[in-house]
Amino acid sequence: MHIEQENVLDRNGTAELPSFFKLSSDGLSTGDFEEEVYTTGQVVFRINSMPYGLYYVKSGKVKVFKYGSDGKEQILTIAGEGRFLGYKDLLAERRYTSGATVVEDARLVFIPKADFKQIFRSDDASDYFTNLLCRDLIEAEERMVSMAYKPVRGRLAESLLKLSSTYKNHVHGIELTREDLANFVGTAKETVIRLLSEFKTEKLIKIDGRSIEILSESGLQRILGLYR
């Protein structure tokens, strides 16, 4: 199961920070936070680097990943509008245990560590991020079970359903390279290409270049249901 963080989109389709970021006890406002445009392929942060603040995705997409013992990239999530990046390591006061790279031109807000720590003292902020940590733990447990027991066909169906939520405001559907999709599913790129072709033949999806449009969520749910 994929759990999206709540967010509010403005008229430009960008996500607004939760209200407790807008004004803190000492008058800190969102206007004080640095906002920067990142292009596709640009690194947001690297594994083992020190976190100096919190990132918030206003628009675009960012992949968060680790490397397996074989050196292969494993994508943990595709973070879209309204998602926070790096808060677990920031709260734990440790180096980043994962990396983050932009997969679709993004606009990110950077909240310095000192400001985040102060905002986190409020009940609303601490409750919010505690809830996110619990959701992340549930999602990680379910992903671990999926990787261990579901065959690739079931994992691909599940991944497409997860990604459809992340890309729900995207006019072209899911847009990921086949390599990134394979790393998200946890399989070889050739396997993903073959299974996507099967799903297309079964009229579950439509493919246009690297874009994937889901035609039948119920069909993908049926495939997923076979392996529960």
Short mmCIF file of C-alpha atoms in Angstrom, two decimals:
data_model
loop_
_atom_site.label_atom_id
_atom_site.label_comp_id
_atom_site.label_asym_id
_atom_site.label_seq_id
_atom_site.Cartn_x
_atom_site.Cartn_y
_atom_site.Cartn_z
CA MET A 1 0.00 0.00 0.00
CA HIS A 2 1.28 3.47 -0.91
CA ILE A 3 0.48 6.33 1.44
CA GLU A 4 0.55 9.85 0.00
CA GLN A 5 1.32 12.72 2.29
CA GLU A 6 -1.47 15.28 2.43
CA ASN A 7 -0.86 18.42 0.42
CA VAL A 8 -2.76 21.35 -1.00
CA LEU A 9 -2.13 22.40 -4.59
CA ASP A 10 -2.41 26.04 -5.56
CA ARG A 11 -3.79 27.30 -8.89
CA ASN A 12 -0.38 26.68 -10.51
CA GLY A 13 -0.41 23.02 -9.49
CA THR A 14 2.33 23.42 -6.88
CA ALA A 15 2.04 22.15 -3.31
CA GLU A 16 1.73 24.48 -0.34
CA LEU A 17 3.62 23.84 2.89
CA PRO A 18 1.50 22.73 5.86
CA SER A 19 0.09 25.67 7.80
CA PHE A 20 2.43 25.29 10.78
CA PHE A 21 5.33 26.26 8.50
CA LYS A 22 3.69 29.52 7.52
CA LEU A 23 4.11 31.28 10.82
CA SER A 24 6.06 30.08 13.84
CA SER A 25 6.10 31.50 17.35
CA ASP A 26 8.80 34.03 16.45
CA GLY A 27 7.15 35.16 13.20
CA LEU A 28 9.13 33.00 10.73
CA SER A 29 7.24 32.84 7.44
CA THR A 30 7.50 30.72 4.30
CA GLY A 31 8.93 33.74 2.54
CA ASP A 32 12.11 33.22 4.55
CA PHE A 33 12.69 29.76 3.07
CA GLU A 34 14.90 29.29 0.04
CA GLU A 35 13.17 27.92 -3.05
CA GLU A 36 15.18 26.48 -5.92
CA VAL A 37 14.51 24.89 -9.31
CA TYR A 38 16.19 21.52 -9.90
CA THR A 39 16.49 19.97 -13.35
CA THR A 40 16.05 16.31 -14.25
CA GLY A 41 19.10 14.30 -13.18
CA GLN A 42 20.25 16.85 -10.60
CA VAL A 43 21.27 15.48 -7.19
CA VAL A 44 19.37 16.79 -4.17
CA PHE A 45 21.48 14.97 -1.58
CA ARG A 46 23.89 12.05 -1.51
CA ILE A 47 24.12 8.97 0.68
CA ASN A 48 26.40 9.57 3.71
CA SER A 49 26.34 13.37 3.33
CA MET A 50 25.21 15.45 6.30
CA PRO A 51 21.68 16.90 6.30
CA TYR A 52 21.61 20.65 6.90
CA GLY A 53 17.89 21.04 6.51
CA LEU A 54 14.62 19.69 5.17
CA TYR A 55 13.47 19.60 1.55
CA TYR A 56 9.86 20.03 0.45
CA VAL A 57 8.68 19.20 -3.07
CA LYS A 58 6.48 22.00 -4.40
CA SER A 59 6.39 20.53 -7.90
CA GLY A 60 8.12 17.86 -9.95
CA LYS A 61 9.33 14.39 -8.99
CA VAL A 62 12.33 13.15 -6.98
CA LYS A 63 13.48 9.55 -6.60
CA VAL A 64 14.78 8.43 -3.21
CA PHE A 65 17.03 5.38 -3.41
CA LYS A 66 19.63 3.13 -1.80
CA TYR A 67 22.14 0.65 -3.20
CA GLY A 68 21.96 -3.10 -2.61
CA SER A 69 24.89 -5.29 -1.67
CA ASP A 70 25.40 -5.93 -5.40
CA GLY A 71 25.68 -2.19 -6.04
CA LYS A 72 22.33 -2.07 -7.86
CA GLU A 73 20.12 0.94 -7.24
CA GLN A 74 16.85 0.28 -5.43
CA ILE A 75 14.31 3.10 -5.58
CA LEU A 76 12.43 3.45 -2.31
CA THR A 77 9.89 5.99 -3.49
CA ILE A 78 9.11 8.57 -6.13
CA ALA A 79 8.33 11.73 -4.19
CA GLY A 80 5.88 14.08 -5.85
CA GLU A 81 4.22 17.36 -4.90
CA GLY A 82 3.70 17.77 -1.16
CA ARG A 83 6.37 15.31 -0.06
CA PHE A 84 9.16 16.00 2.42
CA LEU A 85 12.66 14.64 1.80
CA GLY A 86 15.29 13.64 4.35
CA TYR A 87 13.31 14.26 7.52
CA LYS A 88 14.07 10.86 9.07
CA ASP A 89 17.82 11.41 8.96
CA LEU A 90 17.45 15.03 10.03
CA LEU A 91 15.41 14.05 13.10
CA ALA A 92 17.82 11.20 13.89
CA GLU A 93 20.78 13.61 13.53
CA ARG A 94 22.66 11.17 11.30
CA ARG A 95 24.09 11.18 7.80
CA TYR A 96 21.71 10.48 4.93
CA THR A 97 20.99 6.76 4.62
CA SER A 98 19.54 7.25 1.13
CA GLY A 99 20.13 9.50 -1.85
CA ALA A 100 17.74 11.74 -3.78
CA THR A 101 17.86 12.69 -7.47
CA VAL A 102 15.35 14.62 -9.58
CA VAL A 103 13.51 12.56 -12.22
CA GLU A 104 11.24 15.39 -13.39
CA ASP A 105 12.14 19.10 -13.21
CA ALA A 106 11.27 20.12 -9.66
CA ARG A 107 10.84 23.15 -7.45
CA LEU A 108 12.07 22.45 -3.92
CA VAL A 109 11.80 24.49 -0.75
CA PHE A 110 14.76 24.22 1.64
CA ILE A 111 14.04 24.64 5.35
CA PRO A 112 17.26 25.03 7.37
CA LYS A 113 17.83 22.62 10.25
CA ALA A 114 17.58 25.29 12.96
CA ASP A 115 14.24 26.55 11.61
CA PHE A 116 12.88 23.02 11.31
CA LYS A 117 13.91 22.17 14.86
CA GLN A 118 12.09 25.23 16.15
CA ILE A 119 8.96 24.52 14.11
CA PHE A 120 9.07 20.88 15.23
CA ARG A 121 8.53 22.01 18.83
CA SER A 122 4.92 22.84 18.04
CA ASP A 123 2.36 20.12 18.72
CA ASP A 124 0.98 20.32 15.17
CA ALA A 125 4.41 19.83 13.58
CA SER A 126 5.56 17.06 15.92
CA ASP A 127 2.27 15.19 15.48
CA TYR A 128 2.49 15.60 11.70
CA PHE A 129 6.00 14.21 11.36
CA THR A 130 5.41 11.46 13.92
CA ASN A 131 2.49 10.37 11.77
CA LEU A 132 4.69 10.43 8.65
CA LEU A 133 7.33 8.30 10.38
CA CYS A 134 4.67 5.73 11.34
CA ARG A 135 3.32 5.70 7.78
CA ASP A 136 6.82 5.22 6.38
CA LEU A 137 7.37 2.27 8.72
CA ILE A 138 4.11 0.62 7.61
CA GLU A 139 4.97 1.17 3.95
CA ALA A 140 8.50 -0.20 4.42
CA GLU A 141 7.15 -3.35 6.09
CA GLU A 142 4.62 -3.92 3.31
CA ARG A 143 7.27 -3.33 0.66
CA MET A 144 9.56 -5.87 2.33
CA VAL A 145 6.78 -8.49 2.28
CA SER A 146 6.00 -7.66 -1.34
CA MET A 147 9.62 -8.05 -2.43
CA ALA A 148 9.90 -11.37 -0.58
CA TYR A 149 6.67 -13.07 -1.65
CA LYS A 150 5.16 -11.45 -4.74
CA PRO A 151 6.36 -12.47 -8.22
CA VAL A 152 7.53 -9.67 -10.51
CA ARG A 153 4.20 -9.50 -12.40
CA GLY A 154 2.40 -8.76 -9.14
CA ARG A 155 5.05 -6.27 -8.02
CA LEU A 156 4.83 -4.39 -11.32
CA ALA A 157 1.03 -4.15 -11.05
CA GLU A 158 1.40 -2.91 -7.48
CA SER A 159 4.09 -0.39 -8.47
CA LEU A 160 1.99 1.04 -11.30
CA LEU A 161 -0.93 1.52 -8.93
CA LYS A 162 1.36 3.29 -6.44
CA LEU A 163 2.83 5.51 -9.13
CA SER A 164 -0.59 6.38 -10.52
CA SER A 165 -1.27 8.17 -7.24
CA THR A 166 2.03 10.06 -7.41
CA TYR A 167 1.39 11.06 -11.04
CA LYS A 168 -2.35 11.71 -10.66
CA ASN A 169 -1.96 15.37 -11.70
CA HIS A 170 0.35 14.53 -14.61
CA VAL A 171 -1.28 14.92 -18.03
CA HIS A 172 0.97 12.29 -19.62
CA GLY A 173 0.49 9.64 -16.96
CA ILE A 174 3.47 7.90 -15.37
CA GLU A 175 6.73 9.14 -16.86
CA LEU A 176 9.77 7.15 -15.77
CA THR A 177 12.66 5.60 -17.63
CA ARG A 178 12.40 1.84 -17.86
CA GLU A 179 15.59 1.62 -15.78
CA ASP A 180 14.02 3.68 -12.98
CA LEU A 181 10.80 1.68 -13.14
CA ALA A 182 12.79 -1.56 -12.93
CA ASN A 183 14.71 -0.22 -9.92
CA PHE A 184 11.41 0.73 -8.29
CA VAL A 185 9.93 -2.72 -8.88
CA GLY A 186 13.16 -4.49 -7.95
CA THR A 187 13.87 -6.41 -11.14
CA ALA A 188 15.77 -6.23 -14.44
CA LYS A 189 14.89 -3.62 -17.05
CA GLU A 190 14.32 -6.36 -19.66
CA THR A 191 11.74 -8.02 -17.40
CA VAL A 192 9.86 -4.75 -16.94
CA ILE A 193 9.80 -4.13 -20.69
CA ARG A 194 8.43 -7.62 -21.34
CA LEU A 195 5.73 -7.34 -18.66
CA LEU A 196 4.69 -3.87 -19.78
CA SER A 197 4.20 -5.30 -23.26
CA GLU A 198 1.98 -8.02 -21.75
CA PHE A 199 -0.05 -5.45 -19.80
CA LYS A 200 -0.46 -3.42 -22.99
CA THR A 201 -1.70 -6.48 -24.90
CA GLU A 202 -4.15 -7.14 -22.07
CA LYS A 203 -5.37 -3.53 -22.45
CA LEU A 204 -4.44 -2.68 -18.87
CA ILE A 205 -2.16 0.17 -19.87
CA LYS A 206 -1.34 2.42 -22.81
CA ILE A 207 2.30 3.17 -23.68
CA ASP A 208 3.52 6.26 -25.50
CA GLY A 209 7.31 6.48 -25.47
CA ARG A 210 8.27 6.23 -21.84
CA SER A 211 4.83 7.44 -20.68
CA ILE A 212 2.45 4.89 -19.20
CA GLU A 213 -1.29 5.52 -18.87
CA ILE A 214 -3.32 3.13 -16.77
CA LEU A 215 -6.47 2.05 -18.61
CA SER A 216 -7.78 -0.45 -16.07
CA GLU A 217 -6.98 -0.04 -12.38
CA SER A 218 -9.38 -2.88 -11.63
CA GLY A 219 -7.39 -5.16 -13.96
CA LEU A 220 -4.15 -4.33 -12.18
CA GLN A 221 -5.89 -4.84 -8.85
CA ARG A 222 -7.01 -8.30 -10.01
CA ILE A 223 -3.41 -9.22 -10.84
CA LEU A 224 -2.28 -7.92 -7.48
CA GLY A 225 -5.07 -9.85 -5.76
CA LEU A 226 -3.72 -13.14 -7.09
CA TYR A 227 -0.61 -12.79 -4.94
CA ARG A 228 -1.99 -11.50 -1.64
#
